[in-house]
Amino acid sequence: MTTSLHPTTSAPPRAGRPADGAPRGRRLSERGRPLWMLLPGGILMAVVIGVPLIIGVVLSLLDLNAYTLRQWVSAPFVGLENYVEALAQSGLVRSIGISVSFALIVTAITLPIGVIAAIATQNAFRGRAVVRSLFLIPYVLPQFVTATVWRTILQPDGIANHLLGGLGIDGGLWLNGPKAYWALVGVAIWMSWPFIYLLTLAGLQAVETEVHEAAALDGALWWAKLRYVILPYLKGPISLAIIIGILHAINDFTLPFVLFGVPTPDNVQVLPVLTYIESFQSFRFGLSAAMAIVSLVIVAIPLFVYLRAVRLDSGTDAAESVKEVQA
C-alpha cells in the first residue's frame, strides 16, 4: 500500500479571495458593490441631518436677531460670543439642570411601573385585552390634548384640588410656584410609562417557551426565574426604553409649553422652552442656535453611552443565565 504525497483536497482559499478564480477586476467590483448600495442612504442622511446641523452651527456664530433673509446674509460674525452668553447670562445652565433632573426622575419612576405592568399582563387572564388597551390610553393621546386636560384638572378650582379638599388637603397652586415642577413630573409620568410597558412587553414575548419550561423543570422559584431568565432577556428592550425615555424628556417641548403657557414659570423652564423664547419672543436666533447646539451635545451623551455599553443582542446573556439556573 502506497501513500500519495499530494493531498487529495485543495487548500482553502485565503480570506477575501473568491474560490472560483474570478478575474481581479471582477473581484474588485464585487467588493465595491455594498458601498454603492449605501450611497443613496448616505446622501439622504447628509441632506436630512448634515445640512441642518451645518446651518445651525453657522447661525450660532452670528449676531442674528431678526428673521429676514437680507439680515441673515449680512449678520455680523461674533464667533463664540453666543455660546459664552448662553452659558453665562441666559439661564441656560439652570434650564439644563431642570431638563436633566426632570428626565431622570420621570424615567426612574416610569421604569418600574412599566416593567411591573408588562409582567402582570404577560400571562393570559380574562379581560387581559381590555386591560392592555386601557394601559395604552395615556400613550396614544396626543400630547397637547393630555397637557390641556391636565391644565384644566390642575387649575386652582379644578378637579385635583376638589378631590384633595375632600381629604382635608389644601392643594394650592399647581401651575405656578414651587409645585409647578412636580406637577410637570406627575403629568409626564402619567403620559410616559406606557412606552416602557410596550417595550418590556415586546421583550417578554421574545422569551422562548423552552426557556420557561427548562426553568420550571429545574424547580426555579418565581424570583429566581425573574432574576436569571426573564430580566436578562429584557436587558436590551429596557435599556432602549431608558435611553429613548431620557432623550424624549429632555427634548419635550409640547407638555410644559401647553401645560403652563407663556411666560413659563422659572422652575419649569426646560431647555426647549428657553430656546423657543429666545428664538420667537426675543428674536435672538444666533443665541438660540447656540443653545440648540449645546442641547444637541447634551442629548448625544446618553446616546453615546448607550451605544458603547449596551448590547442589543441579549440572547447570549439569557442563555448564560439559564445555564446558571440549571447549575
CSV table of C-alpha atoms in Angstrom, one decimal:
chain,number,residue,atom,x,y,z
A,1,MET,CA,0.0,0.0,0.0
A,2,THR,CA,1.4,3.4,-1.0
A,3,THR,CA,0.6,6.8,0.3
A,4,SER,CA,0.3,9.7,-2.1
A,5,LEU,CA,2.5,12.7,-1.3
A,6,HIS,CA,0.0,15.1,-2.9
A,7,PRO,CA,-3.2,16.0,-0.9
A,8,THR,CA,-6.4,14.9,-2.5
A,9,THR,CA,-8.2,18.2,-1.5
A,10,SER,CA,-7.1,21.6,-2.5
A,11,ALA,CA,-6.1,24.2,0.1
A,12,PRO,CA,-8.9,26.6,1.2
A,13,PRO,CA,-8.8,29.9,-0.4
A,14,ARG,CA,-7.3,32.8,1.5
A,15,ALA,CA,-9.7,35.2,3.2
A,16,GLY,CA,-11.0,37.9,0.8
A,17,ARG,CA,-10.2,35.8,-2.3
A,18,PRO,CA,-13.1,34.1,-4.2
A,19,ALA,CA,-12.7,30.3,-4.7
A,20,ASP,CA,-13.8,30.3,-8.3
A,21,GLY,CA,-10.7,32.2,-9.5
A,22,ALA,CA,-12.6,35.2,-10.8
A,23,PRO,CA,-10.6,37.9,-12.5
A,24,ARG,CA,-9.1,40.7,-10.4
A,25,GLY,CA,-11.4,43.4,-11.9
A,26,ARG,CA,-14.5,41.3,-11.2
A,27,ARG,CA,-13.4,40.7,-7.6
A,28,LEU,CA,-12.9,44.5,-7.0
A,29,SER,CA,-16.3,45.2,-8.4
A,30,GLU,CA,-17.9,42.6,-6.1
A,31,ARG,CA,-16.1,44.1,-3.1
A,32,GLY,CA,-17.2,47.7,-4.0
A,33,ARG,CA,-20.9,46.8,-4.6
A,34,PRO,CA,-22.0,47.3,-1.0
A,35,LEU,CA,-20.6,50.8,-0.9
A,36,TRP,CA,-22.5,51.8,-4.0
A,37,MET,CA,-25.7,50.4,-2.4
A,38,LEU,CA,-25.1,52.6,0.7
A,39,LEU,CA,-24.6,55.7,-1.3
A,40,PRO,CA,-28.3,56.8,-1.6
A,41,GLY,CA,-28.8,56.3,2.1
A,42,GLY,CA,-25.6,58.3,2.8
A,43,ILE,CA,-26.7,61.2,0.6
A,44,LEU,CA,-30.2,61.2,2.3
A,45,MET,CA,-28.6,61.3,5.7
A,46,ALA,CA,-26.2,64.1,4.7
A,47,VAL,CA,-29.2,66.2,3.4
A,48,VAL,CA,-31.6,65.5,6.3
A,49,ILE,CA,-29.1,65.6,9.1
A,50,GLY,CA,-25.8,67.2,7.9
A,51,VAL,CA,-27.2,70.3,6.2
A,52,PRO,CA,-29.5,71.4,9.1
A,53,LEU,CA,-26.6,70.8,11.5
A,54,ILE,CA,-24.2,72.9,9.5
A,55,ILE,CA,-26.8,75.7,9.2
A,56,GLY,CA,-27.3,75.6,13.0
A,57,VAL,CA,-23.6,75.8,13.7
A,58,VAL,CA,-23.2,78.8,11.3
A,59,LEU,CA,-26.2,80.6,12.8
A,60,SER,CA,-24.8,80.1,16.3
A,61,LEU,CA,-21.7,82.1,15.2
A,62,LEU,CA,-23.7,85.1,14.0
A,63,ASP,CA,-25.3,88.0,15.8
A,64,LEU,CA,-28.6,87.2,14.2
A,65,ASN,CA,-31.5,89.0,15.8
A,66,ALA,CA,-34.1,89.2,13.0
A,67,TYR,CA,-35.6,86.8,10.6
A,68,THR,CA,-35.4,88.5,7.2
A,69,LEU,CA,-33.2,86.9,4.5
A,70,ARG,CA,-31.3,90.2,4.0
A,71,GLN,CA,-30.3,90.4,7.7
A,72,TRP,CA,-29.5,86.7,7.7
A,73,VAL,CA,-26.9,87.2,5.0
A,74,SER,CA,-25.4,90.4,6.5
A,75,ALA,CA,-25.4,89.3,10.1
A,76,PRO,CA,-22.0,90.1,11.7
A,77,PHE,CA,-19.8,87.2,12.7
A,78,VAL,CA,-19.3,87.0,16.5
A,79,GLY,CA,-17.5,83.7,17.0
A,80,LEU,CA,-18.2,82.0,20.3
A,81,GLU,CA,-19.9,85.0,21.9
A,82,ASN,CA,-23.3,83.4,21.7
A,83,TYR,CA,-22.1,80.3,23.5
A,84,VAL,CA,-20.4,82.4,26.2
A,85,GLU,CA,-23.6,84.4,26.7
A,86,ALA,CA,-25.8,81.3,26.7
A,87,LEU,CA,-23.7,79.6,29.4
A,88,ALA,CA,-23.2,82.8,31.5
A,89,GLN,CA,-26.2,85.0,31.3
A,90,SER,CA,-29.2,83.4,29.6
A,91,GLY,CA,-30.3,80.9,32.2
A,92,LEU,CA,-29.1,78.0,30.0
A,93,VAL,CA,-27.3,76.2,32.8
A,94,ARG,CA,-30.4,76.4,35.0
A,95,SER,CA,-32.6,75.1,32.2
A,96,ILE,CA,-30.1,72.2,31.6
A,97,GLY,CA,-30.4,71.3,35.3
A,98,ILE,CA,-34.2,71.4,35.1
A,99,SER,CA,-34.3,69.3,31.9
A,100,VAL,CA,-31.8,66.7,33.1
A,101,SER,CA,-33.4,66.3,36.6
A,102,PHE,CA,-36.8,66.1,35.0
A,103,ALA,CA,-35.7,63.4,32.6
A,104,LEU,CA,-34.0,61.3,35.2
A,105,ILE,CA,-36.9,61.5,37.7
A,106,VAL,CA,-39.5,60.7,35.2
A,107,THR,CA,-37.5,57.8,33.7
A,108,ALA,CA,-36.7,56.4,37.2
A,109,ILE,CA,-40.3,56.3,38.2
A,110,THR,CA,-41.8,55.1,34.9
A,111,LEU,CA,-39.4,52.3,34.6
A,112,PRO,CA,-40.6,50.1,37.5
A,113,ILE,CA,-44.2,51.0,36.7
A,114,GLY,CA,-43.9,49.9,33.1
A,115,VAL,CA,-42.0,46.7,33.9
A,116,ILE,CA,-44.4,45.6,36.6
A,117,ALA,CA,-47.4,46.3,34.3
A,118,ALA,CA,-45.9,44.3,31.5
A,119,ILE,CA,-45.1,41.3,33.7
A,120,ALA,CA,-48.6,41.5,35.3
A,121,THR,CA,-50.3,41.3,31.8
A,122,GLN,CA,-48.0,38.8,30.2
A,123,ASN,CA,-49.9,35.7,31.2
A,124,ALA,CA,-53.4,35.1,29.9
A,125,PHE,CA,-56.4,36.0,32.1
A,126,ARG,CA,-60.0,37.1,31.5
A,127,GLY,CA,-60.1,40.7,30.3
A,128,ARG,CA,-56.4,40.9,29.5
A,129,ALA,CA,-57.1,42.6,26.1
A,130,VAL,CA,-59.2,45.2,27.8
A,131,VAL,CA,-56.5,45.9,30.5
A,132,ARG,CA,-53.8,46.2,27.9
A,133,SER,CA,-55.9,48.6,25.8
A,134,LEU,CA,-56.6,50.8,28.9
A,135,PHE,CA,-52.9,50.9,29.7
A,136,LEU,CA,-52.2,52.4,26.3
A,137,ILE,CA,-54.6,55.3,26.6
A,138,PRO,CA,-52.1,57.8,28.1
A,139,TYR,CA,-49.6,57.0,25.4
A,140,VAL,CA,-51.9,57.2,22.3
A,141,LEU,CA,-53.5,60.5,23.3
A,142,PRO,CA,-51.9,63.5,21.5
A,143,GLN,CA,-49.6,65.3,23.8
A,144,PHE,CA,-51.3,68.7,23.6
A,145,VAL,CA,-54.6,67.0,24.4
A,146,THR,CA,-53.0,65.5,27.5
A,147,ALA,CA,-51.5,68.8,28.5
A,148,THR,CA,-54.8,70.7,28.0
A,149,VAL,CA,-56.8,68.2,30.0
A,150,TRP,CA,-54.3,68.2,32.9
A,151,ARG,CA,-54.1,72.0,32.8
A,152,THR,CA,-57.9,72.1,33.4
A,153,ILE,CA,-57.6,69.4,36.2
A,154,LEU,CA,-54.8,71.3,38.0
A,155,GLN,CA,-56.5,74.8,38.0
A,156,PRO,CA,-57.0,76.3,41.5
A,157,ASP,CA,-60.7,75.4,41.2
A,158,GLY,CA,-60.1,72.2,39.3
A,159,ILE,CA,-60.8,68.5,40.0
A,160,ALA,CA,-57.5,67.9,41.7
A,161,ASN,CA,-58.0,70.5,44.4
A,162,HIS,CA,-61.6,69.5,44.9
A,163,LEU,CA,-60.5,65.9,45.5
A,164,LEU,CA,-57.7,67.0,47.8
A,165,GLY,CA,-60.1,69.3,49.6
A,166,GLY,CA,-62.4,66.3,50.2
A,167,LEU,CA,-59.5,64.7,52.1
A,168,GLY,CA,-58.8,67.9,54.1
A,169,ILE,CA,-55.7,68.8,52.0
A,170,ASP,CA,-55.2,72.3,50.6
A,171,GLY,CA,-53.8,71.7,47.0
A,172,GLY,CA,-53.0,75.3,46.3
A,173,LEU,CA,-51.4,76.4,43.1
A,174,TRP,CA,-50.1,73.6,40.8
A,175,LEU,CA,-49.4,75.6,37.6
A,176,ASN,CA,-47.4,78.3,39.3
A,177,GLY,CA,-45.0,78.4,42.2
A,178,PRO,CA,-42.9,75.6,43.8
A,179,LYS,CA,-45.4,72.9,42.9
A,180,ALA,CA,-45.3,73.5,39.2
A,181,TYR,CA,-42.2,71.4,38.8
A,182,TRP,CA,-43.8,68.4,40.5
A,183,ALA,CA,-47.0,68.9,38.5
A,184,LEU,CA,-44.9,68.6,35.3
A,185,VAL,CA,-43.2,65.5,36.6
A,186,GLY,CA,-46.5,63.9,37.6
A,187,VAL,CA,-48.2,64.6,34.3
A,188,ALA,CA,-45.1,63.3,32.4
A,189,ILE,CA,-45.1,60.1,34.4
A,190,TRP,CA,-48.8,59.5,33.7
A,191,MET,CA,-48.1,60.0,30.0
A,192,SER,CA,-44.8,58.2,29.6
A,193,TRP,CA,-45.0,54.9,31.5
A,194,PRO,CA,-46.9,53.0,28.7
A,195,PHE,CA,-43.9,53.4,26.5
A,196,ILE,CA,-41.8,51.4,29.0
A,197,TYR,CA,-44.7,49.0,29.3
A,198,LEU,CA,-44.8,48.4,25.5
A,199,LEU,CA,-41.1,47.8,25.0
A,200,THR,CA,-41.0,45.5,28.1
A,201,LEU,CA,-44.0,43.5,26.9
A,202,ALA,CA,-42.3,43.1,23.5
A,203,GLY,CA,-39.2,41.8,25.2
A,204,LEU,CA,-41.3,39.3,27.3
A,205,GLN,CA,-42.8,38.0,24.1
A,206,ALA,CA,-39.3,37.2,22.8
A,207,VAL,CA,-38.6,34.7,25.7
A,208,GLU,CA,-38.7,31.2,24.2
A,209,THR,CA,-41.2,28.7,25.7
A,210,GLU,CA,-38.3,26.2,26.1
A,211,VAL,CA,-36.6,28.6,28.5
A,212,HIS,CA,-39.7,28.8,30.7
A,213,GLU,CA,-40.0,25.0,30.6
A,214,ALA,CA,-36.4,24.4,31.4
A,215,ALA,CA,-36.6,26.8,34.4
A,216,ALA,CA,-39.8,25.0,35.6
A,217,LEU,CA,-38.2,21.5,35.3
A,218,ASP,CA,-35.3,22.7,37.3
A,219,GLY,CA,-37.6,23.9,40.1
A,220,ALA,CA,-36.7,27.6,39.8
A,221,LEU,CA,-38.8,29.8,42.1
A,222,TRP,CA,-40.6,32.8,40.7
A,223,TRP,CA,-37.9,35.2,41.9
A,224,ALA,CA,-35.0,33.1,40.5
A,225,LYS,CA,-36.9,32.8,37.2
A,226,LEU,CA,-37.4,36.5,37.1
A,227,ARG,CA,-33.8,37.3,38.1
A,228,TYR,CA,-31.9,34.8,35.9
A,229,VAL,CA,-34.2,34.1,33.0
A,230,ILE,CA,-36.6,36.9,32.3
A,231,LEU,CA,-34.6,40.0,33.2
A,232,PRO,CA,-31.6,39.1,31.0
A,233,TYR,CA,-33.9,38.9,28.0
A,234,LEU,CA,-35.3,42.3,29.0
A,235,LYS,CA,-31.8,43.9,29.1
A,236,GLY,CA,-32.0,45.2,25.5
A,237,PRO,CA,-35.6,46.5,25.5
A,238,ILE,CA,-35.3,48.1,28.9
A,239,SER,CA,-32.0,49.8,28.0
A,240,LEU,CA,-33.6,51.1,24.8
A,241,ALA,CA,-36.7,52.3,26.7
A,242,ILE,CA,-34.5,54.1,29.2
A,243,ILE,CA,-32.4,55.9,26.6
A,244,ILE,CA,-35.4,56.9,24.5
A,245,GLY,CA,-37.3,58.0,27.6
A,246,ILE,CA,-34.5,60.2,28.7
A,247,LEU,CA,-34.0,61.7,25.3
A,248,HIS,CA,-37.7,62.3,24.9
A,249,ALA,CA,-38.0,64.0,28.3
A,250,ILE,CA,-35.0,66.3,27.6
A,251,ASN,CA,-36.5,67.3,24.2
A,252,ASP,CA,-40.1,67.6,25.4
A,253,PHE,CA,-41.5,71.0,24.4
A,254,THR,CA,-45.2,70.5,24.0
A,255,LEU,CA,-46.1,69.3,27.5
A,256,PRO,CA,-44.5,72.2,29.5
A,257,PHE,CA,-45.5,74.8,26.9
A,258,VAL,CA,-49.2,73.8,26.8
A,259,LEU,CA,-49.4,72.9,30.5
A,260,PHE,CA,-48.1,76.2,31.8
A,261,GLY,CA,-48.3,78.6,28.9
A,262,VAL,CA,-46.0,81.6,28.3
A,263,PRO,CA,-44.4,83.0,30.3
A,264,THR,CA,-43.5,79.7,31.8
A,265,PRO,CA,-42.6,79.6,35.5
A,266,ASP,CA,-38.9,79.7,36.0
A,267,ASN,CA,-38.8,76.3,37.7
A,268,VAL,CA,-40.3,74.5,34.7
A,269,GLN,CA,-38.4,76.4,32.0
A,270,VAL,CA,-36.9,73.4,30.4
A,271,LEU,CA,-34.3,73.6,27.6
A,272,PRO,CA,-36.6,73.5,24.6
A,273,VAL,CA,-38.9,76.2,26.1
A,274,LEU,CA,-36.0,78.5,26.8
A,275,THR,CA,-34.7,78.0,23.2
A,276,TYR,CA,-38.2,78.8,21.9
A,277,ILE,CA,-38.4,82.0,24.0
A,278,GLU,CA,-35.0,83.3,22.7
A,279,SER,CA,-36.0,82.4,19.1
A,280,PHE,CA,-39.6,83.6,18.7
A,281,GLN,CA,-40.1,86.1,21.5
A,282,SER,CA,-36.7,87.7,21.8
A,283,PHE,CA,-35.8,87.1,18.1
A,284,ARG,CA,-32.2,86.3,19.0
A,285,PHE,CA,-31.7,83.5,16.5
A,286,GLY,CA,-27.9,83.4,17.0
A,287,LEU,CA,-28.2,82.9,20.7
A,288,SER,CA,-31.0,80.3,20.3
A,289,ALA,CA,-28.9,78.4,17.7
A,290,ALA,CA,-26.0,78.2,20.2
A,291,MET,CA,-28.5,76.9,22.8
A,292,ALA,CA,-29.7,74.3,20.3
A,293,ILE,CA,-26.1,73.1,19.6
A,294,VAL,CA,-25.5,72.8,23.4
A,295,SER,CA,-28.7,70.8,23.6
A,296,LEU,CA,-27.5,68.5,20.9
A,297,VAL,CA,-24.3,67.8,22.8
A,298,ILE,CA,-26.3,67.0,25.9
A,299,VAL,CA,-28.6,64.7,24.1
A,300,ALA,CA,-25.7,62.9,22.4
A,301,ILE,CA,-24.1,62.0,25.7
A,302,PRO,CA,-26.6,59.3,26.9
A,303,LEU,CA,-27.0,58.1,23.3
A,304,PHE,CA,-23.2,57.6,23.0
A,305,VAL,CA,-23.0,55.8,26.4
A,306,TYR,CA,-25.9,53.6,25.3
A,307,LEU,CA,-24.3,52.6,22.0
A,308,ARG,CA,-21.0,51.9,23.7
A,309,ALA,CA,-22.3,50.0,26.7
A,310,VAL,CA,-25.4,48.1,25.7
A,311,ARG,CA,-25.5,45.0,23.5
A,312,LEU,CA,-28.9,44.8,21.9
A,313,ASP,CA,-28.4,41.1,21.4
A,314,SER,CA,-29.1,39.9,24.9
A,315,GLY,CA,-29.7,36.3,23.9
A,316,THR,CA,-26.2,35.3,24.9
A,317,ASP,CA,-26.7,36.7,28.4
A,318,ALA,CA,-30.0,35.0,28.7
A,319,ALA,CA,-28.5,31.6,27.7
A,320,GLU,CA,-25.7,32.1,30.2
A,321,SER,CA,-28.3,32.8,32.9
A,322,VAL,CA,-30.3,29.7,32.1
A,323,LYS,CA,-27.1,27.6,32.5
A,324,GLU,CA,-26.5,29.3,35.8
A,325,VAL,CA,-30.1,28.4,37.0
A,326,GLN,CA,-29.6,24.8,35.8
A,327,ALA,CA,-26.3,24.6,37.6
